[in-house]
Coordinates of C-alpha atoms in Angstrom, one line a residue:
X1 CA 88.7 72.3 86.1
X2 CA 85.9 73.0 88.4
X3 CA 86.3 75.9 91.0
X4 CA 84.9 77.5 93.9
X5 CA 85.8 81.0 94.6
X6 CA 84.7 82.5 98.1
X7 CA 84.0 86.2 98.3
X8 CA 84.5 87.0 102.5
X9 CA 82.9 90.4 102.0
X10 CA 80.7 89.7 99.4
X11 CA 78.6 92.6 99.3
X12 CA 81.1 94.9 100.5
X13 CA 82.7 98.0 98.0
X14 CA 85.2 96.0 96.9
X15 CA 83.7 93.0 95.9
X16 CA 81.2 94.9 93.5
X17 CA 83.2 97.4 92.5
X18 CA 85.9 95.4 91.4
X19 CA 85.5 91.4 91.9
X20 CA 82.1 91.1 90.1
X21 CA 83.0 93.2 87.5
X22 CA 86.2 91.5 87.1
X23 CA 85.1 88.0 87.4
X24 CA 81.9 89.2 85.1
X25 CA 84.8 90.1 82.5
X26 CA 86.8 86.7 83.0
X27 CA 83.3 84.9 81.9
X28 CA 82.4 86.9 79.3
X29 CA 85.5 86.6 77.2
X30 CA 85.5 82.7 77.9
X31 CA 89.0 82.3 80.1
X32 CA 86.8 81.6 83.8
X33 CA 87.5 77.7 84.1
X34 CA 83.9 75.9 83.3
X35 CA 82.5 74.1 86.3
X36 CA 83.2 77.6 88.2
X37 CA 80.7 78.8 91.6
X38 CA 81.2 81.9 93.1
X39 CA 79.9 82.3 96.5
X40 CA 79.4 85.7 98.3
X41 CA 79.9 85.3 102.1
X42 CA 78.2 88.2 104.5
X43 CA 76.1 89.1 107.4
X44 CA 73.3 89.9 105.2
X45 CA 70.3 87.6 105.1
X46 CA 69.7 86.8 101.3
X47 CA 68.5 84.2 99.6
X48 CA 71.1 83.2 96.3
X49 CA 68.1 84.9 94.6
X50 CA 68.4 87.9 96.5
X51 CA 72.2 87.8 96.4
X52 CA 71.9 87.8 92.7
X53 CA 69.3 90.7 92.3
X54 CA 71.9 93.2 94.5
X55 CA 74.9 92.0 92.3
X56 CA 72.7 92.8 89.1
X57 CA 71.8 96.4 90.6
X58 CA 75.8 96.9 91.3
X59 CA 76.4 96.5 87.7
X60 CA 74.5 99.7 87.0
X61 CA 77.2 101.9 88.8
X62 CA 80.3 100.1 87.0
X63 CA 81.7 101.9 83.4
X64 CA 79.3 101.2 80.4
X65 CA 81.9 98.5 78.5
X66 CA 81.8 95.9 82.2
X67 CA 77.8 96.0 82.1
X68 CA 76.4 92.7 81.0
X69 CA 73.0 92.5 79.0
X70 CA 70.0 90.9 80.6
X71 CA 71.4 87.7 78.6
X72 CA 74.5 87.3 80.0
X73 CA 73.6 88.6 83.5
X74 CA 71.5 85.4 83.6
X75 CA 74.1 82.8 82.3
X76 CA 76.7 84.5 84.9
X77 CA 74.0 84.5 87.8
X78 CA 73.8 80.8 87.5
X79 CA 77.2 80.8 89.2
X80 CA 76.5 82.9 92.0
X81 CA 75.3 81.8 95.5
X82 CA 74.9 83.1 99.0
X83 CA 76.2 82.2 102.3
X84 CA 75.0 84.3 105.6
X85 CA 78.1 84.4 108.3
X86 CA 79.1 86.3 110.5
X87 CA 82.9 86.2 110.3
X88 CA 83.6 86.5 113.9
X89 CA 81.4 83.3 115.1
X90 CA 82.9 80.2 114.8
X91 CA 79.7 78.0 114.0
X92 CA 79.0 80.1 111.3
X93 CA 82.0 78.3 109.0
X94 CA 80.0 75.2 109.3
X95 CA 77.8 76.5 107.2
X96 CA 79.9 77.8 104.6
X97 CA 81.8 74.2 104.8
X98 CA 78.4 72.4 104.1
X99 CA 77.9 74.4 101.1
X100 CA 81.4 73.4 99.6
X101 CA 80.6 70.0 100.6
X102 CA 77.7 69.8 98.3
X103 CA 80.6 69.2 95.3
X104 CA 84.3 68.7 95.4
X105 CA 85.7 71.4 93.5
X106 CA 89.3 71.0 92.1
X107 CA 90.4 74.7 93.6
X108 CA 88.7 76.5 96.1
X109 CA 89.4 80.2 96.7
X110 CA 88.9 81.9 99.9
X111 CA 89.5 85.9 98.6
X112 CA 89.9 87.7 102.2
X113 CA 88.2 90.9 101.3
X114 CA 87.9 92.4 104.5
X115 CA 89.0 94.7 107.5
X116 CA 92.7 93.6 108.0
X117 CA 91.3 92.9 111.6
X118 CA 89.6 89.5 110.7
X119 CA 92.3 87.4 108.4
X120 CA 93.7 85.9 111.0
X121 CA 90.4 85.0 112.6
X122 CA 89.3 84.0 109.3
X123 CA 91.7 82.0 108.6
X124 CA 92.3 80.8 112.0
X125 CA 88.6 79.3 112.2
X126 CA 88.9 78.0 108.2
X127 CA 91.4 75.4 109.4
X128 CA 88.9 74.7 112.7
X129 CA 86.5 73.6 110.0
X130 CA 88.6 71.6 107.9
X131 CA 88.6 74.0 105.0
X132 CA 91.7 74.2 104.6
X133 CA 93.0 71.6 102.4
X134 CA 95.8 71.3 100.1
X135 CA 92.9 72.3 97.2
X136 CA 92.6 75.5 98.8
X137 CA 94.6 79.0 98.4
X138 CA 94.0 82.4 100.4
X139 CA 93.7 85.5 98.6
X140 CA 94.5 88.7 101.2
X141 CA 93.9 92.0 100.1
X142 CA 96.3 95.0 101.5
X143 CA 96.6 96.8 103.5
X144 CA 98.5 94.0 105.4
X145 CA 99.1 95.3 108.4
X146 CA 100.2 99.1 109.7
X147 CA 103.4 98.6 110.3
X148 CA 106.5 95.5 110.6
X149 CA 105.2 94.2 113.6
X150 CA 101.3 93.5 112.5
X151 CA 102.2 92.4 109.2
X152 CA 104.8 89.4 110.7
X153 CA 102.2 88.8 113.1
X154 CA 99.4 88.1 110.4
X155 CA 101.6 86.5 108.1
X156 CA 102.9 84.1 110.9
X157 CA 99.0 83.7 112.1
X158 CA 98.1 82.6 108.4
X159 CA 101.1 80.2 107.3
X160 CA 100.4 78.6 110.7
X161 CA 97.7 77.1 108.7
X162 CA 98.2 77.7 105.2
X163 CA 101.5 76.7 103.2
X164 CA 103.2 79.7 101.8
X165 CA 102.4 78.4 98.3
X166 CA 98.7 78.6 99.2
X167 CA 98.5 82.1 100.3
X168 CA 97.9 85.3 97.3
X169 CA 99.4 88.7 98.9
X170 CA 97.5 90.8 96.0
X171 CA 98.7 94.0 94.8
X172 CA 96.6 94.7 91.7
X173 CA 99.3 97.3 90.3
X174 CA 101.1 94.1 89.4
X175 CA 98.2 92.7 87.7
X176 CA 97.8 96.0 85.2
X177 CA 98.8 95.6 81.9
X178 CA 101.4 98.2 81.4
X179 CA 102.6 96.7 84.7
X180 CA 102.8 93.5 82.6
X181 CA 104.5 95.3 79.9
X182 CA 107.1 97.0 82.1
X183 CA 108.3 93.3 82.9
X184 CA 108.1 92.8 79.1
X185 CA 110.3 95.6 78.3
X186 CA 112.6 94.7 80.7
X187 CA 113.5 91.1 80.1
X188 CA 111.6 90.2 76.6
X189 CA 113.9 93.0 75.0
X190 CA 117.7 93.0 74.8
X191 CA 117.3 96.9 73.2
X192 CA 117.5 98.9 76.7
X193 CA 119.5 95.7 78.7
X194 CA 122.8 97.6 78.1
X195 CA 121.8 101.1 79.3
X196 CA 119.9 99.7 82.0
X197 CA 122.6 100.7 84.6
X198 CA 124.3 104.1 86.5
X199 CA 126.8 104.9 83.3
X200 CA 123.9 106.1 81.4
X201 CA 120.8 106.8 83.5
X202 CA 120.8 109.6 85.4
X203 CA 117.6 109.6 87.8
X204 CA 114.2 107.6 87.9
X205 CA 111.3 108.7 88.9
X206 CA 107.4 107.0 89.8
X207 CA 104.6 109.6 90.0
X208 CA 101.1 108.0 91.2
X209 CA 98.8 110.8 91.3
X210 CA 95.1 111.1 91.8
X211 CA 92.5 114.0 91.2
X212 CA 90.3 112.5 93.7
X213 CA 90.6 113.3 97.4
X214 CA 89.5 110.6 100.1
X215 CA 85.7 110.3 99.0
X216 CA 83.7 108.4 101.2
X217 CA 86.6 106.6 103.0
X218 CA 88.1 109.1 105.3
X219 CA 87.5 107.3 108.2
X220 CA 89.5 104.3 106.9
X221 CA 92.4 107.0 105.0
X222 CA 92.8 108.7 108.8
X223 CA 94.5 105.2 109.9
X224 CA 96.3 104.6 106.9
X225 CA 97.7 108.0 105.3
X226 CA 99.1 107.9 101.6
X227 CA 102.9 105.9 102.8
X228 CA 101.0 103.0 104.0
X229 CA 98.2 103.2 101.1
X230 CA 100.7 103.9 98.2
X231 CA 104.1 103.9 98.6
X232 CA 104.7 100.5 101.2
X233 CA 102.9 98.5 98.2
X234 CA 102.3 100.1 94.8
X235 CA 105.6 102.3 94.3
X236 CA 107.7 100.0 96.0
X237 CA 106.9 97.2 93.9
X238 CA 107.1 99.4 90.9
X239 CA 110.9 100.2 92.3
X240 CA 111.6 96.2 92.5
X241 CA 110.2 96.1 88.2
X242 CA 112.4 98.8 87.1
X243 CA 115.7 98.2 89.3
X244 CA 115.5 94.2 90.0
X245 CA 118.0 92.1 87.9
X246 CA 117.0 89.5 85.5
X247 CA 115.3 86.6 87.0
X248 CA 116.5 83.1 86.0
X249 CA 113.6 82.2 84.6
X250 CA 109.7 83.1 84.6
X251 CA 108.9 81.2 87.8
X252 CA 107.4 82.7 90.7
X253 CA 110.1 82.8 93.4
X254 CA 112.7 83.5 91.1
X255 CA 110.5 86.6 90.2
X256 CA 110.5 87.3 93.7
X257 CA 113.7 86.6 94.8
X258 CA 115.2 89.3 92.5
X259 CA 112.8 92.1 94.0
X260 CA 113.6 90.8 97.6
X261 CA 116.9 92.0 97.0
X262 CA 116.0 95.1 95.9
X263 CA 114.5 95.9 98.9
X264 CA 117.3 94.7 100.9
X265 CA 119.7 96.9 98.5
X266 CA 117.6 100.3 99.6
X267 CA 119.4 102.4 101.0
X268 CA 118.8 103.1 105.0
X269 CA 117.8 106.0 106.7
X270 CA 119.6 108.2 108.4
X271 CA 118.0 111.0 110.7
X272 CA 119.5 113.7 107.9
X273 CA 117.7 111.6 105.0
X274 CA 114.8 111.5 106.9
X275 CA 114.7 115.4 107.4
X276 CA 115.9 116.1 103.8
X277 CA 114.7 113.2 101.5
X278 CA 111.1 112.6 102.7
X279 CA 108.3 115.0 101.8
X280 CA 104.4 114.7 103.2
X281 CA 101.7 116.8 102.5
X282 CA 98.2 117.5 103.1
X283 CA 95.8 119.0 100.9
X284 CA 93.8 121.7 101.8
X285 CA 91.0 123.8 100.0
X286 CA 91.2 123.8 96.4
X287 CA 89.9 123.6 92.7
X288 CA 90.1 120.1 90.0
X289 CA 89.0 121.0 86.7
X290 CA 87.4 124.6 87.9
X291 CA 85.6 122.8 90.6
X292 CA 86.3 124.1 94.5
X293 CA 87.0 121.2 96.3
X294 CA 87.3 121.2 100.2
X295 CA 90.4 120.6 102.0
X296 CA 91.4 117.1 103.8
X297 CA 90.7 118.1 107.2
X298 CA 87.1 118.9 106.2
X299 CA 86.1 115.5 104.5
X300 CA 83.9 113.2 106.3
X301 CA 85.5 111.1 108.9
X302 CA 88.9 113.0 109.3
X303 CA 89.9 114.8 112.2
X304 CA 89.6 118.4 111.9
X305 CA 93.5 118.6 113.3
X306 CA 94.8 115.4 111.2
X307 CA 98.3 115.3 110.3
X308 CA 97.5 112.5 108.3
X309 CA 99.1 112.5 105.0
X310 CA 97.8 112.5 101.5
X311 CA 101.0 112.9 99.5
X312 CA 104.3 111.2 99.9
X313 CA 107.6 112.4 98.2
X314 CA 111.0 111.1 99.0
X315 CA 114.2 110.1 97.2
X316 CA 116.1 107.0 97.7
X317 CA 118.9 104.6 96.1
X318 CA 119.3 101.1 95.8
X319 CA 123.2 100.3 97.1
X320 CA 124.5 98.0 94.5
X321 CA 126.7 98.2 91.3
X322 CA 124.1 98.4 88.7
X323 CA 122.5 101.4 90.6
X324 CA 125.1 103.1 92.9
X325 CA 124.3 106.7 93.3
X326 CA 121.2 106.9 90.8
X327 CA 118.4 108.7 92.6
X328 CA 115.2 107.1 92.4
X329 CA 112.0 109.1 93.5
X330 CA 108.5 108.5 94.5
X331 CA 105.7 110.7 94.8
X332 CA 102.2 109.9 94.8
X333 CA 98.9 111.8 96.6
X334 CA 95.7 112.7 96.3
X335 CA 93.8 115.9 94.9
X336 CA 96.6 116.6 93.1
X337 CA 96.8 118.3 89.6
X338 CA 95.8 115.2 87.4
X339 CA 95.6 111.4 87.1
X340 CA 98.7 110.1 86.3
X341 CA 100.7 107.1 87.4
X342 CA 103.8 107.0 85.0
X343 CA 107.4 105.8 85.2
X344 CA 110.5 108.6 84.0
X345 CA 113.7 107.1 82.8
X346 CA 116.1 110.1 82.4
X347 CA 119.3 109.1 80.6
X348 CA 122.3 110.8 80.8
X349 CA 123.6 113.5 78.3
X350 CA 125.6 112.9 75.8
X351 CA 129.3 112.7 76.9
X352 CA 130.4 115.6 74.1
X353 CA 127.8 117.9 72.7
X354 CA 128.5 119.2 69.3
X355 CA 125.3 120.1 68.4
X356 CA 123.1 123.1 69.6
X357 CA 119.6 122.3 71.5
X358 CA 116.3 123.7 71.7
X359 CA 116.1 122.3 75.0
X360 CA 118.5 121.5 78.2
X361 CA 116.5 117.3 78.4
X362 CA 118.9 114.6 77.9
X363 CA 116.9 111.6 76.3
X364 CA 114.0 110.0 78.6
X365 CA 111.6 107.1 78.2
X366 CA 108.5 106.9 79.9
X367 CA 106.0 104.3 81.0
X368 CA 102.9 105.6 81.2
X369 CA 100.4 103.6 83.1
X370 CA 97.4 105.3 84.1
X371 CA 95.4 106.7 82.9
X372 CA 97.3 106.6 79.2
X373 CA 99.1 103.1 79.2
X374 CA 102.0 102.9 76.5
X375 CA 105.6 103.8 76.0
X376 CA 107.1 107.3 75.0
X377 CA 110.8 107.3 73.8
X378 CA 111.8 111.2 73.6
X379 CA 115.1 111.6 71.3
X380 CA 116.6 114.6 70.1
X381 CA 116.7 115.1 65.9
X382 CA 117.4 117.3 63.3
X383 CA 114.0 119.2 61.6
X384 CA 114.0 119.0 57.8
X385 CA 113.1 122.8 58.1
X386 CA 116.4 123.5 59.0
X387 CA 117.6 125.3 56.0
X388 CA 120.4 127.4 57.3
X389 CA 122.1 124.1 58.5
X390 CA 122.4 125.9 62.3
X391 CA 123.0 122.1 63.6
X392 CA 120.4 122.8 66.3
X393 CA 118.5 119.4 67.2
X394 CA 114.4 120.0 68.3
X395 CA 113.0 117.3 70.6
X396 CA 111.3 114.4 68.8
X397 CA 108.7 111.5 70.6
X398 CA 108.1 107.9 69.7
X399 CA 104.6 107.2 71.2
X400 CA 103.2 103.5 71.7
X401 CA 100.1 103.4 73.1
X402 CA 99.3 100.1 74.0
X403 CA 95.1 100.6 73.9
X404 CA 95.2 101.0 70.5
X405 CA 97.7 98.5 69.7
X406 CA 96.1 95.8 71.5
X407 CA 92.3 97.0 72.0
X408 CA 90.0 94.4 73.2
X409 CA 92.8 92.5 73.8
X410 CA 93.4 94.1 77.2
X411 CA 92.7 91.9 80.4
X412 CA 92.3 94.0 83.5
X413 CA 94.5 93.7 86.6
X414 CA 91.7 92.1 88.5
X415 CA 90.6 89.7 86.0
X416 CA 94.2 89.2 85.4
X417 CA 94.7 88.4 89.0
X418 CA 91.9 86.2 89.8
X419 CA 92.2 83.9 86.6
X420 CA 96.0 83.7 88.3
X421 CA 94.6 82.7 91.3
X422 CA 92.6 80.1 90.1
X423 CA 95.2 78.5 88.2
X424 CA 97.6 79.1 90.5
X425 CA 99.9 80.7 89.5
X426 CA 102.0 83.2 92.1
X427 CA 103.8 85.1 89.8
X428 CA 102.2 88.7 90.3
X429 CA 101.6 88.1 94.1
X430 CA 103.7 89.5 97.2
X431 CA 106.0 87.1 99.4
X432 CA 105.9 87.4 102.9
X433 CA 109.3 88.4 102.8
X434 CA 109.2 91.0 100.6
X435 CA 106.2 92.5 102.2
X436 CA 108.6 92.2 105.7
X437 CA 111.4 93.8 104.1
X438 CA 109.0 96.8 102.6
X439 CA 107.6 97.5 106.3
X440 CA 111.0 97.3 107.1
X441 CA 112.3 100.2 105.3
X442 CA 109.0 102.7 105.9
X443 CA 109.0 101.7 109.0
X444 CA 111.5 104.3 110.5
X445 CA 110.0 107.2 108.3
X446 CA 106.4 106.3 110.1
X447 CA 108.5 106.8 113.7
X448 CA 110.1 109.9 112.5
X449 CA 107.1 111.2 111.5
X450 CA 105.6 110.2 115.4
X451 CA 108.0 112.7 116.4
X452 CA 107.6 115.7 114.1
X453 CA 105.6 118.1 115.8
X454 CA 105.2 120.4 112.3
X455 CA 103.0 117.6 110.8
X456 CA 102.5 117.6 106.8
X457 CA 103.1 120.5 104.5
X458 CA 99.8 122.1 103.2
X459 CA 99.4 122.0 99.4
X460 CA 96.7 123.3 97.3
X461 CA 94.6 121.1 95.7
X462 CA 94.5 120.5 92.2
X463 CA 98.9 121.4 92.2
X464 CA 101.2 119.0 92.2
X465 CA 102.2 119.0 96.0
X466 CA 103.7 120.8 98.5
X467 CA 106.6 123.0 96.6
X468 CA 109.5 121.2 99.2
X469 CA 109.0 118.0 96.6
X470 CA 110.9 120.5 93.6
X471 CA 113.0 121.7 95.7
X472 CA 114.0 118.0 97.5
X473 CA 114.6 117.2 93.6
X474 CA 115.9 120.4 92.8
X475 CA 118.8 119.6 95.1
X476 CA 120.4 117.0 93.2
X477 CA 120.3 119.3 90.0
X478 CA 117.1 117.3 88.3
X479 CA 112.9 118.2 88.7
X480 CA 110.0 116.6 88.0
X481 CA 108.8 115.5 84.5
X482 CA 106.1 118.0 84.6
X483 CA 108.4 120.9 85.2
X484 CA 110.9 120.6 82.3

């Protein structure tokens, strides 16, 4: 199957950060489709020579194990191309359709990755020039949008012009492996099926935590703050994996339809909820690792007054009989006291103790995702040292960790994504309507947060948040994973 995959923003952070290297991957291990051409689209003036000099100089800053030799940097080269445009001149797709003209690829791929700003008018002024043809498929990349009423306006601009089945909402948390293997656990196993339900779990709980603060993108993190960065995408559809019911099969929209009701099952705010259940922070001055780091308001690009928030907490349930009155909660931020993006699954106690415990944890598994990806199944047992037969159990773990189980057999999210792409396949991509329906429900914690004059809670950086998150948790008699 030949391909041609075009890179809007193709010399942008993303694209050689993470498309390249991704793509780079994809051709090494042998699963990028032969015939392929890549095409890197920008305002630049480089010759495909050129083009493919600055992608070779990228690869120096990505992790040792992505770095091609000189050998393979020259076989994948041979599938990269320039094309100058500016984005926001019509004329200029002319020239980018003459170039796909020159062979008539099976699939072309048009991977948006750009300000938000210019997919419509991308896409808009691809179907002036003809390009877009039932061969072709739109990749976006979040954030889509800023709140309800941007994101329907884009998505109506786009399938104006693109069929629904051509366009690739990506949300590369859904194209990491222990992502993958969440799905796996779910509905390739009939072990936890019976427990997964309110008689036996107790609480849930998604952490996504960084160390790092806003780096060099503060200008672009003032706008967007960590609910529309994290938890609008990433947790929610985390949420939809754990608490979705069992598709009918592995098709796409019956993968979708299941977390679309998820999101419709969330519970709605309430002005109390609001004041009690949602948590934002902001870090200030700090140490990661025994290094001072400086506080949000003093990183390049922010306002020194921002209320713009860099960690999220909040507590919500999903209003149907399997999870009626299970809490689920979300936190994520940045600067905070490690890297760590797990799931907790806290079970409920045992109905009837009868035998003593070193510890006051029911049994929990946990998903680990990043930067650890694997299982842990904590269980309570009896130690053989117990020679006085006191009948007191001691915690024990079951640890799977899925690197050294599977090792080079890892594909990463991107790769992942972009073979998806090309083959197309929309499993592990958002549908319009679930991306409406989560705008929908942050939406009226972004307008209470318009009207709430204190602004975010300060936090130290290198904790774990402002200490309001414990005690939101705290409230229902539970606290974080860290804290037992």
């Amino acid at each position: 199957m030949s391909f041609d995959l075009v890179l809007f923003g193709g010399t942008g952070d993303l694209a050689w950060r993470k498309l390249m290297p991704a793509l780079f991957q994809a051709f090494r291990h042998g699963t990028l489709p032969a015939q392929g051409r890549i095409i890197g689209v920008g305002r630049d003036d480089l010759s495909n020579e050129q083009y493919r000099d600055l992608i070779r100089s990228r690869f120096d800053h990505v992790e040792l194990a992505k770095r091609p030799s000189v050998e393979e940097f020259t076989r994948f080269a041979a599938l990269l191309e320039f094309v100058q445009m500016d984005l926001s001149i019509p004329a200029d797709y002319a020239r980018l359709a003459a170039a796909l003209a020159q062979r008539q690829a099976d699939t072309v791929v048009m991977y948006v990755a750009t300000a938000p700003s210019l997919f419509t008018t991308v896409c808009e002024q691809l179907a002036v020039a003809g390009l877009n043809t039932p061969q072709t498929r739109v990749v976006l990349e979040k954030p889509l949008g800023h709140d309800l009423a941007s994101n329907r306006a884009i998505n109506e601009s786009v399938c104006r012009v693109f069929g629904e089945k051509q366009v690739f909402r990506i949300d590369h948390y859904l194209g990491k492996p222990a992502v993958q293997n969440l799905f796996a656990l779910r509905f390739g196993n009939s072990l936890f099926e019976p427990l997964w339900r309110r008689e036996h779990i107790a609480n849930i709980q998604i952490t996504i935590a960084e160390e790092l603060g806003v780096e060099k993108r503060g200008a672009f993190y003032e706008t967007t703050g960590a609910l529309r960065d994290m938890v609008q995408n990433h947790a929610l559809q985390l949420l939809c994996a754990i608490g979705m019911e069992p598709p009918i099969n592995s098709h796409a929209d019956a993968i979708r339809d299941e977390k679309l009701k998820v999101l419709r099952s969330l519970k709605p705010w309430t002005p109390e909820t609001l004041a009690q259940d949602v948590i934002r922070g902001q870090y200030s001055a700090g140490g990661i690792n025994g290094t001072p780091v400086a506080s949000y308001r003093e990183e390049t690009g922010v306002n020194p007054q921002s209320h713009t928030e860099t960690f999220v907490a909040l507590r919500t349930e999903i209003s149907n009989w399997r999870w009626a009155g299970v809490p689920f909660y979300i936190r994520t931020g940045k600067r905070l006291a490690g890297r760590d993006a797990r799931i907790v699954v806290n079970f409920r106690p045992t109905p009837h103790a009868i035998f003593n415990s070193q510890i006051d944890v029911a049994n929990r598994l946990v998903i680990n995702l990043q930067p650890k990806d694997g299982l842990e199944l904590h269980l309570l047992a009896q130690g053989q040292n117990n020679r006085r037969n006191t009948q007191t159990l001691s915690p024990v773990q079951l640890d799977l960790d899925f690197d050294k189980r599977f090792g080079s057999e890892r594909v990463g999210a991107y790769e992942r994504l972009l073979l998806d792409v090309i083959d197309g396949r929309l499993n592990l991509f958002v549908r319009s309507d679930e991306q409406e329906e989560a705008w929908r429900w942050v939406e009226p914690i972004l307008e209470h947060w318009k009207n709430d004059a204190q602004g975010p809670r300060l936090y130290g950086a290198g904790t774990w948040g402002p200490s309001a998150s414990s005690a939101m948790i705290a409230r229902d008699g539970f606290c974080w994973a860290e804290e037992t």
